[in-house]
Amino acid sequence: KIAQNILSEKEKLVNISLLIGVVFSLPLLASSLLRAVDIGWQSVFYLHFMLAGLVFLLFLFRDRASYHLKVNTILSILITLYITGLYNFGLFANDEIIAMTIPLLGAIFYGTRTALFILLFEMIYMFTIAILSHYKMITFTVTASDLGNSLFQWIETSISLLTFISVLILSIGK
């Protein structure tokens, strides 16, 4: 009975996370796309559309989707944002917020082992991008001045912070 109660509470947390994702995905998508004014259209923006659509679909069918499908999809979306952001924009991708959130959600929904695995993956990936960038094997399409002076980047960073902190507060506060 205790295990069932814990699973029920985790299910509620996942659904709250999806609701927060739906509420904030439109402002996040809009601010991301508005950065095109400052940095030009980036192909990664198409992915942002698809991921926002996936959040909406998952929210619409949340009662039919299993706990594991919802959690895995949420974590996959965040990992995809982390990977593509870091690869396309380097440290200017605003990925620190996402990078901190993914292992924490992994710990909340699956436990410490999953969180540590995600953290290890993030560190290896970040180190790989750093090496590739250092040796000019990849180059970023955006510079610090492009994003640092962009009002839309500031808006996106603020909304991202609010989104992920909201999920964590609601998850930890339960």
Short mmCIF file of C-alpha atoms in Angstrom, two decimals:
data_model
loop_
_atom_site.label_atom_id
_atom_site.label_comp_id
_atom_site.label_asym_id
_atom_site.label_seq_id
_atom_site.Cartn_x
_atom_site.Cartn_y
_atom_site.Cartn_z
CA LYS A 1 0.00 0.00 0.00
CA ILE A 2 2.86 2.41 0.78
CA ALA A 3 4.47 1.71 -2.59
CA GLN A 4 1.15 2.38 -4.31
CA ASN A 5 0.79 5.69 -2.45
CA ILE A 6 4.31 6.73 -3.47
CA LEU A 7 3.60 5.86 -7.10
CA SER A 8 0.34 7.81 -6.93
CA GLU A 9 2.18 10.88 -5.60
CA LYS A 10 4.86 10.55 -8.28
CA GLU A 11 2.12 10.30 -10.91
CA LYS A 12 0.68 13.59 -9.61
CA LEU A 13 4.13 15.19 -9.77
CA VAL A 14 4.60 14.06 -13.36
CA ASN A 15 1.21 15.51 -14.31
CA ILE A 16 2.07 18.78 -12.55
CA SER A 17 5.36 18.84 -14.46
CA LEU A 18 3.46 18.38 -17.70
CA LEU A 19 1.05 21.18 -16.80
CA ILE A 20 3.96 23.50 -16.05
CA GLY A 21 5.53 22.44 -19.35
CA VAL A 22 2.34 23.33 -21.23
CA VAL A 23 1.93 26.66 -19.46
CA PHE A 24 5.50 27.76 -20.08
CA SER A 25 6.19 26.11 -23.44
CA LEU A 26 4.50 28.82 -25.49
CA PRO A 27 6.41 31.71 -23.87
CA LEU A 28 9.62 29.69 -24.08
CA LEU A 29 9.01 28.84 -27.72
CA ALA A 30 8.13 32.45 -28.55
CA SER A 31 11.21 33.87 -26.82
CA SER A 32 13.41 31.25 -28.45
CA LEU A 33 12.06 32.09 -31.90
CA LEU A 34 12.25 35.83 -31.27
CA ARG A 35 16.00 35.42 -30.78
CA ALA A 36 16.10 35.02 -34.56
CA VAL A 37 15.90 38.82 -34.68
CA ASP A 38 19.31 38.97 -33.01
CA ILE A 39 21.02 35.76 -34.14
CA GLY A 40 19.24 34.79 -37.36
CA TRP A 41 17.10 31.74 -37.98
CA GLN A 42 18.70 28.58 -36.62
CA SER A 43 17.69 25.10 -37.76
CA VAL A 44 17.42 24.03 -34.11
CA PHE A 45 14.29 26.21 -33.88
CA TYR A 46 12.38 23.54 -35.84
CA LEU A 47 13.19 21.11 -33.06
CA HIS A 48 11.79 23.58 -30.52
CA PHE A 49 8.45 23.46 -32.37
CA MET A 50 8.39 19.67 -32.32
CA LEU A 51 9.29 19.42 -28.64
CA ALA A 52 6.64 21.98 -27.64
CA GLY A 53 4.11 19.98 -29.67
CA LEU A 54 5.19 16.80 -27.92
CA VAL A 55 4.64 18.40 -24.51
CA PHE A 56 1.12 19.43 -25.56
CA LEU A 57 0.31 15.97 -26.91
CA LEU A 58 1.60 14.24 -23.83
CA PHE A 59 -0.42 16.59 -21.64
CA LEU A 60 -3.58 15.95 -23.65
CA PHE A 61 -3.16 12.18 -23.33
CA ARG A 62 -1.68 12.17 -19.82
CA ASP A 63 -4.47 9.99 -18.43
CA ARG A 64 -3.84 7.32 -21.06
CA ALA A 65 -0.04 7.44 -20.93
CA SER A 66 1.84 5.33 -18.41
CA TYR A 67 3.96 6.86 -15.67
CA HIS A 68 7.16 5.64 -17.31
CA LEU A 69 6.18 6.97 -20.74
CA LYS A 70 5.51 10.41 -19.28
CA VAL A 71 8.70 10.53 -17.20
CA ASN A 72 10.86 9.18 -20.02
CA THR A 73 9.37 11.68 -22.45
CA ILE A 74 9.90 14.62 -20.09
CA LEU A 75 13.51 13.58 -19.45
CA SER A 76 14.09 12.94 -23.17
CA ILE A 77 12.77 16.39 -24.10
CA LEU A 78 15.04 18.05 -21.56
CA ILE A 79 18.05 15.97 -22.61
CA THR A 80 17.36 16.83 -26.26
CA LEU A 81 17.22 20.54 -25.40
CA TYR A 82 20.47 20.19 -23.47
CA ILE A 83 22.29 18.31 -26.25
CA THR A 84 21.14 20.50 -29.12
CA GLY A 85 21.61 23.74 -27.21
CA LEU A 86 25.14 22.94 -26.16
CA TYR A 87 26.06 21.62 -29.60
CA ASN A 88 24.64 24.61 -31.47
CA PHE A 89 25.42 27.47 -29.10
CA GLY A 90 28.06 26.19 -26.68
CA LEU A 91 28.02 27.73 -23.24
CA PHE A 92 25.77 30.50 -24.58
CA ALA A 93 22.84 28.08 -24.82
CA ASN A 94 21.36 28.79 -21.39
CA ASP A 95 21.75 25.06 -20.69
CA GLU A 96 22.90 25.36 -17.10
CA ILE A 97 19.32 25.51 -15.85
CA ILE A 98 18.32 22.46 -17.86
CA ALA A 99 21.52 20.62 -16.94
CA MET A 100 20.74 21.04 -13.23
CA THR A 101 17.10 20.10 -13.62
CA ILE A 102 17.46 16.81 -15.51
CA PRO A 103 19.38 14.86 -12.81
CA LEU A 104 17.14 16.30 -10.10
CA LEU A 105 14.01 15.13 -11.91
CA GLY A 106 15.74 11.79 -12.53
CA ALA A 107 16.30 11.47 -8.79
CA ILE A 108 12.73 12.44 -7.93
CA PHE A 109 11.09 10.14 -10.46
CA TYR A 110 13.54 7.22 -10.63
CA GLY A 111 16.07 7.51 -7.81
CA THR A 112 19.70 8.34 -7.13
CA ARG A 113 21.25 5.85 -9.55
CA THR A 114 19.38 7.34 -12.52
CA ALA A 115 20.27 10.87 -11.43
CA LEU A 116 23.97 9.99 -11.19
CA PHE A 117 23.89 8.31 -14.60
CA ILE A 118 22.29 11.42 -16.14
CA LEU A 119 24.84 13.66 -14.44
CA LEU A 120 27.71 11.51 -15.72
CA PHE A 121 26.26 11.66 -19.25
CA GLU A 122 25.96 15.45 -19.03
CA MET A 123 29.55 15.85 -17.86
CA ILE A 124 30.93 13.58 -20.58
CA TYR A 125 28.89 15.37 -23.22
CA MET A 126 29.93 18.83 -22.01
CA PHE A 127 33.59 17.78 -21.90
CA THR A 128 33.29 16.36 -25.44
CA ILE A 129 31.78 19.60 -26.77
CA ALA A 130 34.50 21.60 -24.99
CA ILE A 131 37.26 19.50 -26.63
CA LEU A 132 35.62 19.66 -30.07
CA SER A 133 35.20 23.41 -29.74
CA HIS A 134 38.73 23.97 -28.46
CA TYR A 135 40.24 22.11 -31.41
CA LYS A 136 37.88 23.90 -33.84
CA MET A 137 36.19 20.65 -34.87
CA ILE A 138 32.86 22.39 -34.29
CA THR A 139 32.09 26.08 -34.33
CA PHE A 140 29.13 27.83 -32.83
CA THR A 141 26.89 30.02 -34.91
CA VAL A 142 26.38 32.53 -32.13
CA THR A 143 28.77 34.56 -30.01
CA ALA A 144 28.45 35.77 -26.44
CA SER A 145 27.76 39.32 -27.60
CA ASP A 146 24.94 38.08 -29.86
CA LEU A 147 23.11 36.49 -26.95
CA GLY A 148 24.32 38.67 -24.10
CA ASN A 149 22.77 41.76 -25.68
CA SER A 150 19.57 40.02 -26.78
CA LEU A 151 16.47 41.02 -24.84
CA PHE A 152 14.84 37.81 -26.01
CA GLN A 153 17.69 35.74 -24.56
CA TRP A 154 17.17 37.44 -21.21
CA ILE A 155 13.43 36.75 -21.43
CA GLU A 156 14.01 33.11 -22.36
CA THR A 157 16.51 32.67 -19.53
CA SER A 158 14.05 34.15 -17.05
CA ILE A 159 11.16 31.97 -18.25
CA SER A 160 13.40 28.88 -18.26
CA LEU A 161 14.48 29.55 -14.72
CA LEU A 162 10.90 30.09 -13.60
CA THR A 163 9.74 26.92 -15.38
CA PHE A 164 12.33 24.55 -14.02
CA ILE A 165 12.40 26.01 -10.54
CA SER A 166 8.58 25.70 -10.42
CA VAL A 167 8.80 22.00 -11.27
CA LEU A 168 11.47 21.44 -8.63
CA ILE A 169 9.65 23.38 -5.93
CA LEU A 170 6.43 21.49 -6.56
CA SER A 171 8.29 18.17 -6.68
CA ILE A 172 10.41 18.67 -3.60
CA GLY A 173 7.64 20.39 -1.65
CA LYS A 174 5.40 17.31 -1.79
#
